[in-house]
Amino acid sequence: MGRKKERREAILPADLKREIIIKDEKAETNPKWGFPPEKRPIEMHMQFGIISLDKPPGPTSHEVVAWIKKLLNLQKAGHGGTLDPKVTGVLPVALERATRVVQALLPAGKEYVALMHLHGEVPEDKIRVVMKEFEGEIIQRPPLRSAVKRRLRTRKVYYIDVLEIEGKDVLFRVGVEAGTYIRSLIHHIGLALGVGAHMSELRRTRSGPFKEDETLVTLHDLIDAYYFWKEDGIEEYFRRAIQPMEKAVEHLPKVWIRDSAVAAITHGADLAVPGIVKLHKGIKPDDLVAIMTLKDELVALGKAKMNTQEMLTKTKGIAVDVEKVFMPRDWYPKMW
């Protein structure tokens, strides 16, 4: 259990570079319609926003979300991947109309910095060699206190980089598929080293496109920013504390559509081939794709029914089976 099966490229899926292919160079978008992410009024920005929160140690992820809902007087909010109470770091929290966008983060991968304590002395070179053996596909069973069923499952470890070794303590960075248990990974590394090991500390440094960068905010930052807006009318800090929901789909393959196709999708239609203006290269059937306007607004998420080449060459047929619509129906006019 926990041993490597195959090597993977040492990047997260969120870092894959995608080429855009233009299908209709003459297509334009009407500036009178829609609300581009960077131009939304502050109330709307919050309704369609996502916070890259630096979760503190102590509370559960659920408690943190409940605090944010109460603070911002929200009806709905949801987080993108549970962190244990003692674990800190990047916790994306989607707000109101953007709540369901956290589904898009599942295929993006996560990154952690962990401190592993070995139960015996092991030469540094052996530690580095054995840890590299855990890159690729591993088999895990969720821990006893997990919220999911404890059955064996396969997860991907994209990379493991040893940062520092001091005696029996090993500091390392690891990029993994969503649902990978770092505590279990460390336990199995300890078994492979023949001495045993446990996790001393853990911090999530990345969840898909959300990283430890200038967009990461603490609860204190959020409280202060909200106060400046509500009490003093200063929007700048609050707007900076909340990212547009489009940030959560940066890593997904995309199709950009005509203005004339937007309202049809918001009213329940699937995306047909004639509505596509440009798209990413490499889309495959069943891929989760983001449907975007030409102003880079997120319209919906769906499953591709065709590959890129078919979307480019076919003149009719359903290209994307729409699953979740995020754009309100009144942002673009009906054109049918």
Tab-separated table of C-alpha atoms in Angstrom:
chain	number	residue	atom	x	y	z
A	1	MET	CA	0.000	0.000	0.000
A	2	GLY	CA	1.322	3.442	-0.899
A	3	ARG	CA	4.062	2.375	-3.327
A	4	LYS	CA	4.639	3.992	-6.675
A	5	LYS	CA	3.167	2.580	-9.871
A	6	GLU	CA	4.120	5.149	-12.508
A	7	ARG	CA	5.918	8.463	-12.909
A	8	ARG	CA	4.075	11.719	-13.593
A	9	GLU	CA	5.214	15.101	-14.871
A	10	ALA	CA	6.285	17.170	-11.860
A	11	ILE	CA	3.582	19.853	-12.112
A	12	LEU	CA	-0.015	20.149	-10.973
A	13	PRO	CA	-2.796	19.836	-13.580
A	14	ALA	CA	-3.548	23.524	-12.901
A	15	ASP	CA	-0.159	24.427	-14.428
A	16	LEU	CA	-0.802	22.836	-17.814
A	17	LYS	CA	-0.463	25.378	-20.622
A	18	ARG	CA	-3.358	25.362	-23.098
A	19	GLU	CA	-3.336	26.741	-26.611
A	20	ILE	CA	-6.366	28.723	-27.827
A	21	ILE	CA	-7.722	28.012	-31.310
A	22	ILE	CA	-9.819	30.712	-33.019
A	23	LYS	CA	-12.842	29.375	-34.901
A	24	ASP	CA	-14.452	32.690	-35.906
A	25	GLU	CA	-12.106	35.683	-36.057
A	26	LYS	CA	-14.936	38.130	-36.871
A	27	ALA	CA	-17.069	37.458	-33.804
A	28	GLU	CA	-17.531	40.424	-31.460
A	29	THR	CA	-19.220	41.072	-28.130
A	30	ASN	CA	-21.614	43.898	-27.332
A	31	PRO	CA	-20.250	46.047	-24.462
A	32	LYS	CA	-23.832	46.833	-23.359
A	33	TRP	CA	-24.399	43.286	-22.164
A	34	GLY	CA	-22.917	41.358	-19.252
A	35	PHE	CA	-20.634	42.281	-16.374
A	36	PRO	CA	-16.922	41.567	-16.982
A	37	PRO	CA	-15.239	40.224	-13.804
A	38	GLU	CA	-13.112	43.326	-13.256
A	39	LYS	CA	-16.050	45.770	-13.679
A	40	ARG	CA	-18.744	44.282	-11.453
A	41	PRO	CA	-20.294	46.535	-8.775
A	42	ILE	CA	-19.012	45.614	-5.321
A	43	GLU	CA	-22.262	43.924	-4.175
A	44	MET	CA	-22.297	41.832	-7.345
A	45	HIS	CA	-18.581	41.153	-6.951
A	46	MET	CA	-19.326	39.570	-3.575
A	47	GLN	CA	-22.309	37.596	-4.896
A	48	PHE	CA	-20.117	36.044	-7.604
A	49	GLY	CA	-16.865	35.906	-5.647
A	50	ILE	CA	-14.464	33.479	-4.051
A	51	ILE	CA	-12.078	34.164	-1.155
A	52	SER	CA	-8.599	32.637	-1.067
A	53	LEU	CA	-8.495	32.322	2.711
A	54	ASP	CA	-5.433	31.621	4.824
A	55	LYS	CA	-7.091	29.230	7.283
A	56	PRO	CA	-5.767	29.577	10.839
A	57	PRO	CA	-5.013	26.607	13.122
A	58	GLY	CA	-7.852	25.593	15.470
A	59	PRO	CA	-11.243	25.847	13.777
A	60	THR	CA	-12.630	23.338	11.315
A	61	SER	CA	-13.115	24.338	7.680
A	62	HIS	CA	-16.882	24.237	8.283
A	63	GLU	CA	-16.578	26.647	11.222
A	64	VAL	CA	-14.495	29.065	9.164
A	65	VAL	CA	-17.122	29.105	6.410
A	66	ALA	CA	-19.874	29.666	9.002
A	67	TRP	CA	-17.945	32.663	10.396
A	68	ILE	CA	-17.567	34.174	6.922
A	69	LYS	CA	-21.286	33.732	6.202
A	70	LYS	CA	-22.150	35.502	9.450
A	71	LEU	CA	-19.588	38.262	8.963
A	72	LEU	CA	-20.650	39.079	5.396
A	73	ASN	CA	-24.354	38.379	6.029
A	74	LEU	CA	-24.515	35.697	3.337
A	75	GLN	CA	-27.106	33.029	2.623
A	76	LYS	CA	-24.673	30.552	1.070
A	77	ALA	CA	-20.947	29.786	1.046
A	78	GLY	CA	-18.846	26.677	0.502
A	79	HIS	CA	-15.188	25.700	0.709
A	80	GLY	CA	-12.959	23.941	-1.794
A	81	GLY	CA	-11.499	21.020	0.160
A	82	THR	CA	-11.537	20.315	3.891
A	83	LEU	CA	-8.526	21.116	6.058
A	84	ASP	CA	-8.205	19.463	9.479
A	85	PRO	CA	-8.470	21.846	12.466
A	86	LYS	CA	-4.693	21.943	13.116
A	87	VAL	CA	-3.811	22.398	9.431
A	88	THR	CA	-3.331	25.909	8.031
A	89	GLY	CA	-3.172	27.399	4.578
A	90	VAL	CA	-5.113	27.967	1.375
A	91	LEU	CA	-8.865	27.362	1.750
A	92	PRO	CA	-10.925	28.704	-1.174
A	93	VAL	CA	-14.341	29.873	0.065
A	94	ALA	CA	-16.948	30.508	-2.641
A	95	LEU	CA	-19.784	32.945	-1.910
A	96	GLU	CA	-23.501	33.011	-2.773
A	97	ARG	CA	-24.051	32.496	-6.543
A	98	ALA	CA	-20.483	31.190	-6.923
A	99	THR	CA	-20.814	28.475	-4.255
A	100	ARG	CA	-21.071	25.560	-6.696
A	101	VAL	CA	-17.890	26.609	-8.532
A	102	VAL	CA	-15.775	24.737	-5.961
A	103	GLN	CA	-16.515	21.580	-8.006
A	104	ALA	CA	-14.145	22.990	-10.614
A	105	LEU	CA	-11.221	22.781	-8.194
A	106	LEU	CA	-11.341	18.971	-7.883
A	107	PRO	CA	-9.252	18.164	-10.988
A	108	ALA	CA	-6.779	20.998	-10.342
A	109	GLY	CA	-4.562	19.365	-7.694
A	110	LYS	CA	-3.328	20.632	-4.332
A	111	GLU	CA	0.071	21.394	-2.844
A	112	TYR	CA	1.237	21.067	0.765
A	113	VAL	CA	4.355	21.697	2.803
A	114	ALA	CA	4.665	19.026	5.503
A	115	LEU	CA	6.981	18.271	8.388
A	116	MET	CA	7.549	14.526	8.793
A	117	HIS	CA	9.140	13.148	11.959
A	118	LEU	CA	10.919	9.828	11.544
A	119	HIS	CA	10.943	7.324	14.403
A	120	GLY	CA	14.546	6.348	13.771
A	121	GLU	CA	17.769	7.495	12.138
A	122	VAL	CA	17.911	7.183	8.328
A	123	PRO	CA	20.695	8.421	5.983
A	124	GLU	CA	19.698	11.527	4.028
A	125	ASP	CA	20.340	9.983	0.630
A	126	LYS	CA	18.053	7.053	1.439
A	127	ILE	CA	15.284	9.424	2.571
A	128	ARG	CA	15.455	11.319	-0.718
A	129	VAL	CA	15.500	8.179	-2.862
A	130	VAL	CA	12.615	6.470	-1.051
A	131	MET	CA	10.437	9.581	-1.043
A	132	LYS	CA	10.843	9.946	-4.813
A	133	GLU	CA	9.486	6.404	-5.137
A	134	PHE	CA	6.115	7.734	-3.972
A	135	GLU	CA	5.710	9.994	-6.998
A	136	GLY	CA	3.072	8.653	-9.389
A	137	GLU	CA	-0.008	6.616	-8.484
A	138	ILE	CA	-0.392	5.388	-4.914
A	139	ILE	CA	-3.065	3.388	-3.116
A	140	GLN	CA	-4.509	4.780	0.112
A	141	ARG	CA	-7.143	3.974	2.698
A	142	PRO	CA	-8.720	7.063	4.352
A	143	PRO	CA	-7.831	7.516	8.038
A	144	LEU	CA	-10.159	6.387	10.848
A	145	ARG	CA	-11.438	9.911	11.512
A	146	SER	CA	-12.144	10.608	7.836
A	147	ALA	CA	-15.576	11.726	6.615
A	148	VAL	CA	-15.546	9.206	3.751
A	149	LYS	CA	-15.769	5.413	3.601
A	150	ARG	CA	-12.518	3.652	4.486
A	151	ARG	CA	-11.979	1.696	1.308
A	152	LEU	CA	-8.842	1.489	-0.807
A	153	ARG	CA	-8.535	4.039	-3.582
A	154	THR	CA	-5.929	5.271	-6.035
A	155	ARG	CA	-4.573	8.814	-5.914
A	156	LYS	CA	-1.817	10.641	-7.800
A	157	VAL	CA	1.270	12.244	-6.291
A	158	TYR	CA	2.562	14.693	-8.908
A	159	TYR	CA	5.824	15.570	-7.148
A	160	ILE	CA	7.669	15.344	-3.835
A	161	ASP	CA	10.505	17.810	-3.183
A	162	VAL	CA	12.580	17.459	-0.008
A	163	LEU	CA	13.283	20.981	1.280
A	164	GLU	CA	15.307	20.279	4.416
A	165	ILE	CA	16.418	17.385	6.610
A	166	GLU	CA	17.456	17.968	10.204
A	167	GLY	CA	17.996	14.814	12.244
A	168	LYS	CA	14.728	12.883	12.231
A	169	ASP	CA	12.700	15.815	10.853
A	170	VAL	CA	12.055	16.077	7.116
A	171	LEU	CA	10.464	19.177	5.594
A	172	PHE	CA	9.050	18.566	2.115
A	173	ARG	CA	6.700	19.981	-0.515
A	174	VAL	CA	4.213	17.659	-2.223
A	175	GLY	CA	1.732	18.135	-5.070
A	176	VAL	CA	-1.181	15.713	-5.057
A	177	GLU	CA	-4.568	14.873	-6.510
A	178	ALA	CA	-7.592	16.059	-4.523
A	179	GLY	CA	-8.542	13.538	-1.842
A	180	THR	CA	-4.970	12.457	-1.057
A	181	TYR	CA	-4.271	12.107	2.672
A	182	ILE	CA	-0.852	13.518	3.542
A	183	ARG	CA	-0.921	11.931	7.001
A	184	SER	CA	-1.361	8.491	5.383
A	185	LEU	CA	1.315	9.266	2.794
A	186	ILE	CA	3.791	10.082	5.569
A	187	HIS	CA	2.857	6.900	7.437
A	188	HIS	CA	3.640	4.796	4.358
A	189	ILE	CA	6.905	6.636	3.690
A	190	GLY	CA	7.910	5.784	7.252
A	191	LEU	CA	7.086	2.123	6.655
A	192	ALA	CA	9.118	2.126	3.426
A	193	LEU	CA	12.071	3.631	5.293
A	194	GLY	CA	11.774	0.873	7.887
A	195	VAL	CA	11.569	3.167	10.924
A	196	GLY	CA	8.025	4.543	10.934
A	197	ALA	CA	6.995	8.216	10.768
A	198	HIS	CA	4.244	10.636	11.676
A	199	MET	CA	3.149	14.085	10.535
A	200	SER	CA	4.220	16.917	12.853
A	201	GLU	CA	2.877	19.897	10.896
A	202	LEU	CA	1.017	20.535	7.644
A	203	ARG	CA	0.183	23.613	5.588
A	204	ARG	CA	-1.673	23.730	2.288
A	205	THR	CA	0.207	26.099	0.010
A	206	ARG	CA	-2.017	25.729	-3.019
A	207	SER	CA	-5.471	24.618	-4.165
A	208	GLY	CA	-5.527	24.625	-7.961
A	209	PRO	CA	-5.159	28.230	-9.162
A	210	PHE	CA	-5.264	29.598	-5.597
A	211	LYS	CA	-1.748	30.003	-4.181
A	212	GLU	CA	0.200	31.611	-1.367
A	213	ASP	CA	0.395	34.963	-3.132
A	214	GLU	CA	-1.039	38.475	-2.926
A	215	THR	CA	-4.616	37.124	-3.207
A	216	LEU	CA	-4.350	35.101	0.043
A	217	VAL	CA	-6.161	36.831	2.924
A	218	THR	CA	-6.546	36.109	6.626
A	219	LEU	CA	-9.796	36.346	8.557
A	220	HIS	CA	-8.470	39.555	10.111
A	221	ASP	CA	-7.789	40.986	6.641
A	222	LEU	CA	-11.340	40.116	5.593
A	223	ILE	CA	-12.921	41.667	8.703
A	224	ASP	CA	-10.932	44.892	8.251
A	225	ALA	CA	-11.719	45.105	4.526
A	226	TYR	CA	-15.427	44.555	5.146
A	227	TYR	CA	-15.416	47.236	7.877
A	228	PHE	CA	-13.734	49.810	5.619
A	229	TRP	CA	-16.377	49.187	2.966
A	230	LYS	CA	-19.426	49.185	5.242
A	231	GLU	CA	-18.378	51.957	7.621
A	232	ASP	CA	-16.231	54.221	5.430
A	233	GLY	CA	-17.395	53.379	1.904
A	234	ILE	CA	-13.880	52.307	0.861
A	235	GLU	CA	-14.258	49.410	-1.610
A	236	GLU	CA	-10.622	48.873	-2.561
A	237	TYR	CA	-9.607	46.460	0.209
A	238	PHE	CA	-12.811	44.414	0.154
A	239	ARG	CA	-12.670	44.072	-3.633
A	240	ARG	CA	-9.070	42.878	-3.336
A	241	ALA	CA	-9.998	40.331	-0.642
A	242	ILE	CA	-12.529	38.628	-2.941
A	243	GLN	CA	-11.601	37.124	-6.302
A	244	PRO	CA	-14.081	36.798	-9.192
A	245	MET	CA	-15.497	33.267	-9.523
A	246	GLU	CA	-13.683	33.074	-12.870
A	247	LYS	CA	-10.433	32.627	-10.908
A	248	ALA	CA	-11.648	29.169	-9.863
A	249	VAL	CA	-11.811	27.944	-13.476
A	250	GLU	CA	-8.462	29.310	-14.706
A	251	HIS	CA	-7.058	25.788	-14.983
A	252	LEU	CA	-9.979	24.242	-16.899
A	253	PRO	CA	-10.191	23.808	-20.673
A	254	LYS	CA	-12.564	26.454	-22.021
A	255	VAL	CA	-14.856	27.274	-24.898
A	256	TRP	CA	-15.778	30.904	-25.613
A	257	ILE	CA	-19.214	31.515	-27.103
A	258	ARG	CA	-21.158	34.111	-29.098
A	259	ASP	CA	-23.302	36.677	-27.335
A	260	SER	CA	-26.278	35.118	-29.121
A	261	ALA	CA	-25.659	31.752	-27.419
A	262	VAL	CA	-25.388	33.029	-23.840
A	263	ALA	CA	-29.078	33.457	-22.960
A	264	ALA	CA	-29.967	30.080	-24.445
A	265	ILE	CA	-27.527	28.389	-22.048
A	266	THR	CA	-28.715	30.399	-19.033
A	267	HIS	CA	-32.263	29.270	-19.875
A	268	GLY	CA	-31.314	25.587	-19.880
A	269	ALA	CA	-29.951	24.735	-23.332
A	270	ASP	CA	-26.766	22.745	-23.940
A	271	LEU	CA	-23.996	24.320	-26.014
A	272	ALA	CA	-24.309	23.556	-29.716
A	273	VAL	CA	-21.363	23.750	-32.125
A	274	PRO	CA	-22.502	26.929	-33.988
A	275	GLY	CA	-22.267	28.928	-30.736
A	276	ILE	CA	-18.499	28.423	-30.353
A	277	VAL	CA	-16.109	31.255	-31.300
A	278	LYS	CA	-12.823	29.914	-29.878
A	279	LEU	CA	-11.685	27.043	-27.698
A	280	HIS	CA	-8.736	25.342	-26.086
A	281	LYS	CA	-6.732	22.735	-27.913
A	282	GLY	CA	-6.785	19.220	-26.474
A	283	ILE	CA	-10.374	19.018	-25.202
A	284	LYS	CA	-11.572	15.409	-24.955
A	285	PRO	CA	-15.067	13.950	-24.512
A	286	ASP	CA	-16.144	13.923	-20.826
A	287	ASP	CA	-13.655	16.669	-19.877
A	288	LEU	CA	-15.047	19.232	-17.451
A	289	VAL	CA	-15.012	22.484	-19.419
A	290	ALA	CA	-15.842	26.104	-18.619
A	291	ILE	CA	-18.150	27.945	-21.008
A	292	MET	CA	-17.088	31.606	-21.211
A	293	THR	CA	-18.339	34.768	-22.899
A	294	LEU	CA	-16.059	36.853	-25.095
A	295	LYS	CA	-15.718	39.184	-22.079
A	296	ASP	CA	-14.270	36.241	-20.090
A	297	GLU	CA	-17.354	35.855	-17.901
A	298	LEU	CA	-18.145	32.355	-16.654
A	299	VAL	CA	-21.488	31.216	-18.058
A	300	ALA	CA	-21.553	27.560	-17.055
A	301	LEU	CA	-19.641	24.336	-16.447
A	302	GLY	CA	-20.323	21.196	-18.438
A	303	LYS	CA	-19.013	17.931	-19.846
A	304	ALA	CA	-17.568	17.959	-23.347
A	305	LYS	CA	-19.419	15.713	-25.801
A	306	MET	CA	-16.869	16.229	-28.580
A	307	ASN	CA	-13.125	16.728	-28.847
A	308	THR	CA	-11.544	19.991	-30.001
A	309	GLN	CA	-11.244	18.899	-33.621
A	310	GLU	CA	-14.916	17.902	-33.808
A	311	MET	CA	-15.998	21.229	-32.311
A	312	LEU	CA	-13.931	22.991	-34.969
A	313	THR	CA	-15.089	21.012	-38.005
A	314	LYS	CA	-18.682	19.966	-37.344
A	315	THR	CA	-21.510	22.314	-38.283
A	316	LYS	CA	-24.115	20.975	-35.861
A	317	GLY	CA	-24.515	18.853	-32.749
A	318	ILE	CA	-24.087	19.322	-28.992
A	319	ALA	CA	-20.513	20.237	-28.066
A	320	VAL	CA	-20.961	20.584	-24.289
A	321	ASP	CA	-23.573	19.048	-21.999
A	322	VAL	CA	-24.248	21.885	-19.541
A	323	GLU	CA	-24.322	20.817	-15.878
A	324	LYS	CA	-24.131	24.013	-13.779
A	325	VAL	CA	-25.115	27.516	-14.853
A	326	PHE	CA	-23.621	30.487	-12.973
A	327	MET	CA	-24.665	33.490	-15.039
A	328	PRO	CA	-28.085	35.085	-14.315
A	329	ARG	CA	-30.639	34.951	-17.115
A	330	ASP	CA	-30.948	38.715	-17.465
A	331	TRP	CA	-27.305	39.573	-18.222
A	332	TYR	CA	-27.667	38.839	-21.961
A	333	PRO	CA	-30.844	39.208	-24.049
A	334	LYS	CA	-32.732	36.347	-25.669
A	335	MET	CA	-31.880	35.974	-29.357
A	336	TRP	CA	-34.134	33.149	-30.449
